[in-house]
Tab-separated table of C-alpha atoms and ligand atoms in Angstrom:
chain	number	residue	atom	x	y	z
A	5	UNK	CA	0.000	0.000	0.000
A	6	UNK	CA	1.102	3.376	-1.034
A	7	UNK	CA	1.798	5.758	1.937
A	8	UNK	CA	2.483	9.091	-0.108
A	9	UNK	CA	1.790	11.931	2.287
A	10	UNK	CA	-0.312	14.885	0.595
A	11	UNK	CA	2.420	16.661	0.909
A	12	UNK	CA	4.523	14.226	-1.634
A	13	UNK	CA	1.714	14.685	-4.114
A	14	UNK	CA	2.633	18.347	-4.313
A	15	UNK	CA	6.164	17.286	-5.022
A	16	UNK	CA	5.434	14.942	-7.656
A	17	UNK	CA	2.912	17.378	-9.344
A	18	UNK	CA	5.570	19.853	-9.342
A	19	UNK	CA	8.135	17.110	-10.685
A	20	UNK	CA	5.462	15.837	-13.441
A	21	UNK	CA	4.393	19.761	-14.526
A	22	UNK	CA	8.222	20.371	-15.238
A	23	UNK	CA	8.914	16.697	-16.774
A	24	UNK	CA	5.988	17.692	-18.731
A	25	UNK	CA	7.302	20.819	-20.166
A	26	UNK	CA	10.845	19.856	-20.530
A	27	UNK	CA	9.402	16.994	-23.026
A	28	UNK	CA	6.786	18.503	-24.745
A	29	UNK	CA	7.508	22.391	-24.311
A	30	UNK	CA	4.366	24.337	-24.706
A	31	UNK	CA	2.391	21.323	-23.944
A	32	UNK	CA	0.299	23.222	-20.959
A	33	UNK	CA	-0.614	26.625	-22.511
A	34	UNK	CA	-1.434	24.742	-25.934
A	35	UNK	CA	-4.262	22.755	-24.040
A	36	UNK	CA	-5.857	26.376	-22.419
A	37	UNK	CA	-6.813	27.198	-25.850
A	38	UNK	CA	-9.012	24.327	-26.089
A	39	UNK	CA	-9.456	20.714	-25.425
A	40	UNK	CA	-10.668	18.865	-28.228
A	41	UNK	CA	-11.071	14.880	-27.161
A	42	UNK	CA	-11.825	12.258	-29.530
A	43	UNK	CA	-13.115	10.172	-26.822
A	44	UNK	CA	-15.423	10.181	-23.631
A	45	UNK	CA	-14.580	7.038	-21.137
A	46	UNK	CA	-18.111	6.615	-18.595
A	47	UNK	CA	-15.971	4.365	-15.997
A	48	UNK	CA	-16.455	2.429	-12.432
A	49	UNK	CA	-14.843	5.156	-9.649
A	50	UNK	CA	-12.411	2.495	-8.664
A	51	UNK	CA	-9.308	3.422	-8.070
A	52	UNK	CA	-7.698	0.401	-9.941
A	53	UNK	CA	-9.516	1.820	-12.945
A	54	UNK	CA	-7.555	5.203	-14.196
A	55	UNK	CA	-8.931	6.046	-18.119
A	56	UNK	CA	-5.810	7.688	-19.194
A	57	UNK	CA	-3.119	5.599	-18.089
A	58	UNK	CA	-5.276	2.534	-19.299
A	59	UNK	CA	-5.643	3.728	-22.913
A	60	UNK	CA	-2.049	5.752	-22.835
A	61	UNK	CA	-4.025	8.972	-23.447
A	62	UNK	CA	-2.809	11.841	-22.221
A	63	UNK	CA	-4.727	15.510	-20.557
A	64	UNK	CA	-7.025	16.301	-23.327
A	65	UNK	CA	-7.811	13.356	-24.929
A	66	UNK	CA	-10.495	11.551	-23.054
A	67	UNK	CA	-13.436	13.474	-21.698
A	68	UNK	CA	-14.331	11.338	-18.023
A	69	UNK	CA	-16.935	10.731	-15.890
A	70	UNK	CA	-16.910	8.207	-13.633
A	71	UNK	CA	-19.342	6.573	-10.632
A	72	UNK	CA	-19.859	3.751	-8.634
A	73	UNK	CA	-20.141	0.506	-10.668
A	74	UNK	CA	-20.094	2.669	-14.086
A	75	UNK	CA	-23.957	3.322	-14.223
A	76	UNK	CA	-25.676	5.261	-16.735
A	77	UNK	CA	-28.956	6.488	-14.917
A	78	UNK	CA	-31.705	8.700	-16.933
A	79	UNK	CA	-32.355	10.979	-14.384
A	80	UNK	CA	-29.042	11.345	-13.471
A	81	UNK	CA	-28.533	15.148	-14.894
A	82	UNK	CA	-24.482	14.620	-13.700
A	83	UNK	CA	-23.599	11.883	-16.175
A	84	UNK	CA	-26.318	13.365	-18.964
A	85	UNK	CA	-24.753	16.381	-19.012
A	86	UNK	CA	-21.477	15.288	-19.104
A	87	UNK	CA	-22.481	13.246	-21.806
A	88	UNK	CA	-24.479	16.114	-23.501
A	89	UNK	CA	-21.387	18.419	-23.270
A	90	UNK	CA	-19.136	15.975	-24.915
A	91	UNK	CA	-21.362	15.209	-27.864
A	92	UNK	CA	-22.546	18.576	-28.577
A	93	UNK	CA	-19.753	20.775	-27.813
A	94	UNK	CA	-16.955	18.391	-28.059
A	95	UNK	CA	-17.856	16.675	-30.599
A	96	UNK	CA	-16.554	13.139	-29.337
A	97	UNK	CA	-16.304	10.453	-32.177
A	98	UNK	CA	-16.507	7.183	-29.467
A	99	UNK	CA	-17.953	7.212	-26.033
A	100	UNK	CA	-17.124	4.090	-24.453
A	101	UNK	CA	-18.622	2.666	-20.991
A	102	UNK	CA	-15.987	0.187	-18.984
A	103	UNK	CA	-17.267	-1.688	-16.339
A	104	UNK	CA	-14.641	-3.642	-14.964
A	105	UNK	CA	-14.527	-7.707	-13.519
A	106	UNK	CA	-13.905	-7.674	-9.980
A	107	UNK	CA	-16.294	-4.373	-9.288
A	108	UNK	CA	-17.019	-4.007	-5.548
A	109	UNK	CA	-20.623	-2.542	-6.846
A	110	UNK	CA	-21.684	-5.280	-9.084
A	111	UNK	CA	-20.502	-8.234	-6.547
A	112	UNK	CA	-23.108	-6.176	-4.258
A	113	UNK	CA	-25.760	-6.012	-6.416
A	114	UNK	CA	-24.978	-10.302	-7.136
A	115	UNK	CA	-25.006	-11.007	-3.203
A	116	UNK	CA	-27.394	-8.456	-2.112
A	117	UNK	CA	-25.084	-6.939	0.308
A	118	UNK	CA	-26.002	-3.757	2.263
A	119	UNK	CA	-23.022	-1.047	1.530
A	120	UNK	CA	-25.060	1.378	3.398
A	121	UNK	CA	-26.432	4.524	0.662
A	122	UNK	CA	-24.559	3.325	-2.355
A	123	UNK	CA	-27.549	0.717	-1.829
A	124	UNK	CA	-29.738	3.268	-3.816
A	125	UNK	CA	-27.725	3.306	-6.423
A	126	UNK	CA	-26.416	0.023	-6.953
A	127	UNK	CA	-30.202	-0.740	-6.930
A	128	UNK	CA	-29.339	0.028	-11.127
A	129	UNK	CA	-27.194	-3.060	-11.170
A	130	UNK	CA	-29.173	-5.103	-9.518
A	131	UNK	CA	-32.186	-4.244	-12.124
A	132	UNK	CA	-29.444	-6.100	-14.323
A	133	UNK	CA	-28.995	-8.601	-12.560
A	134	UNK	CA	-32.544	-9.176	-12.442
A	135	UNK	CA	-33.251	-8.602	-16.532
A	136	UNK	CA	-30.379	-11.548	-16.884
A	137	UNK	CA	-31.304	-13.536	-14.132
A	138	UNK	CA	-31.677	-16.829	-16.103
A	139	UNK	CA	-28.348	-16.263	-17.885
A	140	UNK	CA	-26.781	-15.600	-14.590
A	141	UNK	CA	-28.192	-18.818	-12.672
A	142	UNK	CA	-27.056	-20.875	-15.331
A	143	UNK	CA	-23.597	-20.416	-14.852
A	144	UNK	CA	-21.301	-21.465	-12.469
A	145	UNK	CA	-21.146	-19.385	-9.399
A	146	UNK	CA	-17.523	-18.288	-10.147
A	147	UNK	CA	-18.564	-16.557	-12.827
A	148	UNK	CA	-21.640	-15.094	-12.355
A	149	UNK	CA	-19.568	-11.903	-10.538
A	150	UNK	CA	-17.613	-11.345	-13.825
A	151	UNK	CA	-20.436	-12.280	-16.217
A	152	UNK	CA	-22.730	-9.178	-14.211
A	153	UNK	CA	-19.786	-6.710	-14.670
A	154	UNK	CA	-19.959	-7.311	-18.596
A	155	UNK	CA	-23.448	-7.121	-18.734
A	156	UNK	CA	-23.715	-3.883	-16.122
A	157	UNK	CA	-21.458	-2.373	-18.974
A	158	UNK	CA	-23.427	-3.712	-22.212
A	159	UNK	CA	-27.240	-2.721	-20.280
A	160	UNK	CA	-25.421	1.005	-19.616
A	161	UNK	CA	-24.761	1.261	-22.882
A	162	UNK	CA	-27.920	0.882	-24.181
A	163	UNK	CA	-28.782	3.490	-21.714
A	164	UNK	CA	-26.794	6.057	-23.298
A	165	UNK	CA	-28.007	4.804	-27.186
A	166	UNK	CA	-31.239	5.443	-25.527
A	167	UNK	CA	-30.725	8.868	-23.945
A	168	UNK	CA	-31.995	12.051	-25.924
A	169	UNK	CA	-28.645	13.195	-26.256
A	170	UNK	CA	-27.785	10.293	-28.160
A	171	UNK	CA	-30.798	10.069	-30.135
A	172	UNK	CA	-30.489	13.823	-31.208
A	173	UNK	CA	-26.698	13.662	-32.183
A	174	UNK	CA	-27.379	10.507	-34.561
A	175	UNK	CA	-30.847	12.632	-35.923
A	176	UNK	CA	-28.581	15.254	-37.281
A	177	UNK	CA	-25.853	13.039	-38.550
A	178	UNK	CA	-23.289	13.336	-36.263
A	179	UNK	CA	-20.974	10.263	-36.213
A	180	UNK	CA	-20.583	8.806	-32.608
A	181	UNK	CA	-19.984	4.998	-31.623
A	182	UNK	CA	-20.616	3.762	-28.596
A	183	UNK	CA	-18.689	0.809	-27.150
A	184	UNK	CA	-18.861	-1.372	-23.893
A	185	UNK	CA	-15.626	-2.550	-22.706
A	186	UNK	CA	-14.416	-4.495	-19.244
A	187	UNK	CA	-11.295	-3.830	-17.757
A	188	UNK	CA	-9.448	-6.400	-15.789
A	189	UNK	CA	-8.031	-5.707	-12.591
A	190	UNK	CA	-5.613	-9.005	-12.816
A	191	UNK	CA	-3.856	-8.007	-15.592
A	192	UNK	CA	-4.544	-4.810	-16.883
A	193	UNK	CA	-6.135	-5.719	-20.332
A	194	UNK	CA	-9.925	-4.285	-21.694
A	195	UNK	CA	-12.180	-6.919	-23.121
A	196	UNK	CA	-13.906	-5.653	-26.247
A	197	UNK	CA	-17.727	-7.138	-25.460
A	198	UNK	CA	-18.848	-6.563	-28.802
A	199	UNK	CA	-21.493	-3.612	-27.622
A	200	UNK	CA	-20.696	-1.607	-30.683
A	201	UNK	CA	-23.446	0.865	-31.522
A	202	UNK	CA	-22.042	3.309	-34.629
A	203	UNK	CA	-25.771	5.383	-34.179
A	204	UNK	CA	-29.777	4.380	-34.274
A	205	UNK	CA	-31.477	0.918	-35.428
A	206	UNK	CA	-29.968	-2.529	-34.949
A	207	UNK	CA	-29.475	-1.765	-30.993
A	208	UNK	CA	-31.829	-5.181	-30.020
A	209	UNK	CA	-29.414	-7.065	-32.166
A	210	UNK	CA	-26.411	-6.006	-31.329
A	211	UNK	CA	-27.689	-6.095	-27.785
A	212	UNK	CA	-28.447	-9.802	-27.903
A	213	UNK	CA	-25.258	-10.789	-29.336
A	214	UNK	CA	-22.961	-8.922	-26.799
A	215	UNK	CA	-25.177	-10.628	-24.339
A	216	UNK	CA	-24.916	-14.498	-26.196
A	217	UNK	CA	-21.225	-13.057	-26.024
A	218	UNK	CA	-20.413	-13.087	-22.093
A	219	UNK	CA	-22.313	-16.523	-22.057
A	220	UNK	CA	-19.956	-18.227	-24.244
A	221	UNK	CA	-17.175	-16.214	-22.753
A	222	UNK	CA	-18.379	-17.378	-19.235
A	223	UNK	CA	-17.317	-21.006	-19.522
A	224	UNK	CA	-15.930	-23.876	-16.999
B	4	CO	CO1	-16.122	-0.942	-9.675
């Protein structure tokens, strides 16, 4: 376990700021014009789970929100408008949601365990669990945790293919993908769970493959 002091973090933000400019001179005051990401990441809070250093992008290339268990809720105005303000101002080209095998949240929503508030909210995954309940009973119990974290992320996604945000953005023509992707705590890798969804139509189809997907991926 890491016991950097807060005073430490100053340090190393002062080290990284300089590394930073010494390598890429200009770097800082050429992102305060403008960021311009090509990507929005809707991720578990997790602290296992950083976006950038996963995908090797660097400040101003992934647009972030993040929450317990990666849910996309829609009433929740936080996560809508972050995902309103990267479509329509940004003008991200993939927004990907990565749940992640191993997710404290998710194993709560499987067991039924009572976290306390986050109850509420993992309530979501649990709805989940319930639409894939016969999926999830017929696999073995060891991996019915990981199987629910794939198809947390594949059910959000249709969430945000669903949202009004969405739907307006692929009315006028605008070219966003959506993906749902699980992250791996054991070794660091993202599973690609075949929720692709390049705009409207097809979504029940691709939907039901992604979820045939972490069946056959689910296997003694
Ligand atoms: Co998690």
């Amino acid at each position: 376990m890491s016991t950097t002091s807060i005073e430490e973090l100053f340090v190393h933000n002062r080290e990284w700021a300089q590394q930073m400019e010494r390598d890429r001179p200009g770097f800082f005051t050429g992102l305060m014009a403008q960021q311009k990401p090509r990507y929005m990441w809707i991720g578990c809070s997790d602290s296992r789970v950083p976006a950038n250093q996963i995908t090797g992008l660097e400040p101003g290339e992934v647009f972030v929100h993040r929450n317990v268990a990666n849910v996309v809720v829609p009433s929740d105005l936080n996560c809508l408008s972050t995902i309103q303000y990267s479509v329509d101002q940004l003008k991200v080209e993939h927004l990907m949601v990565v749940g992640h095998y191993g997710c404290g949240g998710v194993l709560a929503a499987l067991e039924d365990a009572r976290v306390g508030l986050a109850d509420n909210w993992i309530r979501h995954v649990k709805d989940v669990r319930d639409k894939h309940g016969v999926l999830l009973e017929s696999l073995s119990p060891q991996w019915r945790h990981d199987a629910l974290c794939e198809l947390n992320a594949i059910e959000q996604v249709i969430n945000v293919a669903q949202s009004t945000v969405m739907r307006d953005a692929w009315a006028r023509g605008q070219k966003v993908t959506l993906h749902g992707w699980c992250y791996s705590l054991s070794n660091g890798l993202i599973t690609d769970l075949q929720m692709t969804v390049p705009g409207v139509g097809g979504l029940a189809e691709v939907h039901a493959q992604a979820v045939a997907l972490v069946a056959s991926r689910q296997r003694d």
